[in-house]
Coordinates of C-alpha atoms in Angstrom, one line a residue:
M362 CA 277.4 -34.1 -45.0
T363 CA 278.4 -30.7 -46.3
T364 CA 279.0 -29.1 -49.7
S365 CA 282.1 -27.0 -50.5
T366 CA 281.8 -23.3 -50.4
D367 CA 284.4 -23.0 -53.3
T368 CA 281.6 -23.3 -55.9
L369 CA 279.7 -20.4 -54.5
A370 CA 282.2 -17.7 -55.4
G371 CA 281.8 -18.0 -59.2
R372 CA 278.1 -18.6 -59.2
Q373 CA 275.8 -16.2 -61.0
F374 CA 272.8 -14.9 -59.0
D375 CA 269.7 -16.9 -59.7
K376 CA 266.8 -14.6 -59.1
A377 CA 264.2 -17.3 -59.6
T378 CA 265.8 -19.7 -57.2
F379 CA 266.1 -16.9 -54.6
A380 CA 262.5 -15.9 -55.1
R381 CA 261.3 -19.6 -54.7
L382 CA 263.3 -19.9 -51.4
V383 CA 261.8 -16.7 -50.1
Q384 CA 258.3 -17.9 -51.1
G385 CA 259.0 -21.2 -49.4
A386 CA 259.8 -19.3 -46.2
E387 CA 256.6 -17.3 -46.4
L388 CA 254.5 -20.5 -47.0
A389 CA 256.3 -22.7 -44.5
G390 CA 254.1 -24.3 -41.9
S391 CA 256.5 -23.8 -39.0
A392 CA 259.2 -21.3 -37.9
E393 CA 261.8 -24.1 -38.1
R394 CA 261.0 -24.7 -41.8
A395 CA 260.9 -21.0 -42.5
W396 CA 264.4 -20.7 -41.0
L397 CA 265.7 -23.4 -43.4
Y398 CA 264.3 -21.6 -46.4
L399 CA 265.7 -18.3 -45.3
E400 CA 269.1 -19.8 -44.6
A401 CA 269.1 -21.3 -48.1
A402 CA 268.1 -18.0 -49.5
H403 CA 270.9 -16.3 -47.7
V404 CA 273.4 -18.8 -49.2
V405 CA 272.0 -18.0 -52.7
G406 CA 271.8 -14.3 -52.4
Q407 CA 274.8 -13.5 -50.1
L408 CA 277.1 -12.2 -52.8
H409 CA 274.5 -9.7 -54.1
F410 CA 273.7 -6.7 -52.0
K411 CA 269.9 -6.3 -52.3
P412 CA 269.1 -10.0 -51.9
H413 CA 271.6 -10.2 -49.0
V414 CA 269.9 -7.3 -47.2
R415 CA 266.5 -8.7 -48.0
T416 CA 267.3 -12.0 -46.5
H417 CA 268.6 -10.5 -43.2
A418 CA 265.5 -8.3 -43.1
L419 CA 263.3 -11.3 -43.5
M420 CA 265.3 -13.1 -40.8
L421 CA 264.8 -10.2 -38.5
G422 CA 261.1 -10.3 -39.1
L423 CA 260.9 -14.0 -38.4
A424 CA 262.9 -13.6 -35.2
W425 CA 260.6 -10.8 -34.1
R426 CA 257.5 -12.7 -34.9
T427 CA 258.8 -15.7 -32.9
R428 CA 260.1 -13.5 -30.1
D429 CA 263.6 -14.9 -30.5
W430 CA 265.3 -11.8 -29.1
P431 CA 268.9 -13.0 -29.4
E432 CA 268.3 -13.9 -33.0
A433 CA 266.7 -10.5 -33.6
A434 CA 269.7 -8.7 -32.1
G435 CA 272.0 -10.8 -34.3
Q436 CA 270.0 -9.9 -37.4
V437 CA 270.2 -6.2 -36.5
L438 CA 274.0 -6.6 -36.3
R439 CA 274.1 -8.5 -39.6
L440 CA 272.0 -5.8 -41.3
A441 CA 274.6 -3.3 -40.2
L442 CA 277.5 -5.5 -41.4
V443 CA 276.1 -6.3 -44.9
P444 CA 277.3 -3.0 -46.5
L445 CA 280.7 -3.3 -44.9
G446 CA 281.0 -6.9 -46.1
H447 CA 280.1 -5.9 -49.6
L448 CA 282.4 -2.8 -49.7
S449 CA 285.3 -4.8 -48.3
G450 CA 284.6 -7.9 -50.4
R451 CA 284.8 -10.0 -47.3
L452 CA 281.7 -12.2 -47.2
P453 CA 281.8 -15.6 -45.5
L454 CA 280.7 -17.9 -48.3
G455 CA 278.2 -20.6 -47.4
N456 CA 277.4 -18.9 -44.1
P457 CA 273.6 -19.4 -43.4
G458 CA 273.2 -16.0 -41.9
R459 CA 271.9 -16.9 -38.5
S460 CA 273.1 -15.4 -35.2
T461 CA 274.0 -18.9 -34.0
V462 CA 277.1 -18.8 -36.3
S463 CA 279.9 -16.3 -36.6
A464 CA 279.1 -13.5 -39.0
F465 CA 282.7 -13.7 -40.3
E466 CA 283.3 -17.4 -40.8
P467 CA 282.9 -19.2 -44.2
I468 CA 281.0 -22.4 -43.6
P469 CA 280.4 -25.4 -45.9
V470 CA 276.7 -25.4 -47.0
R471 CA 274.8 -27.9 -44.9
Q472 CA 273.3 -30.8 -46.9
E473 CA 269.7 -29.8 -46.0
L474 CA 270.3 -26.3 -47.4
A475 CA 272.0 -27.6 -50.5
E476 CA 269.0 -29.8 -51.2
L477 CA 266.5 -26.9 -50.7
I478 CA 268.6 -24.8 -53.1
A479 CA 268.7 -27.6 -55.7
Q480 CA 265.0 -28.1 -55.4
A481 CA 264.3 -24.4 -55.8
A482 CA 266.7 -24.2 -58.8
R483 CA 264.7 -26.8 -60.8
P484 CA 262.6 -25.4 -63.6
L485 CA 258.9 -25.3 -62.9
R486 CA 256.8 -27.6 -65.0

């Protein structure tokens, strides 16, 4: 099941949710789990330059640490494309930011990412 990308365009940037997702990636017990958190962080921060760049830099770091060279190359390309996307206003909403998907295609947010985002958005008690 997927969630529509239409709701992403008007959404305000939630710094706390983004920070919780990045922290989740840093504390993840596996590379697979870290990728999920970083993909969710990408969806949340994609429309804002600094978080967008940070997410791709973190993705590059994870690809490097796991020796996933195709992913690392894809992240280098995406880091180069981020400024162009922001200057042109052409950002593919919902895109999880991995090199396994087109850097230009809007994609409905996967259910597992939507759930991580919702969990990170809940106020801490």
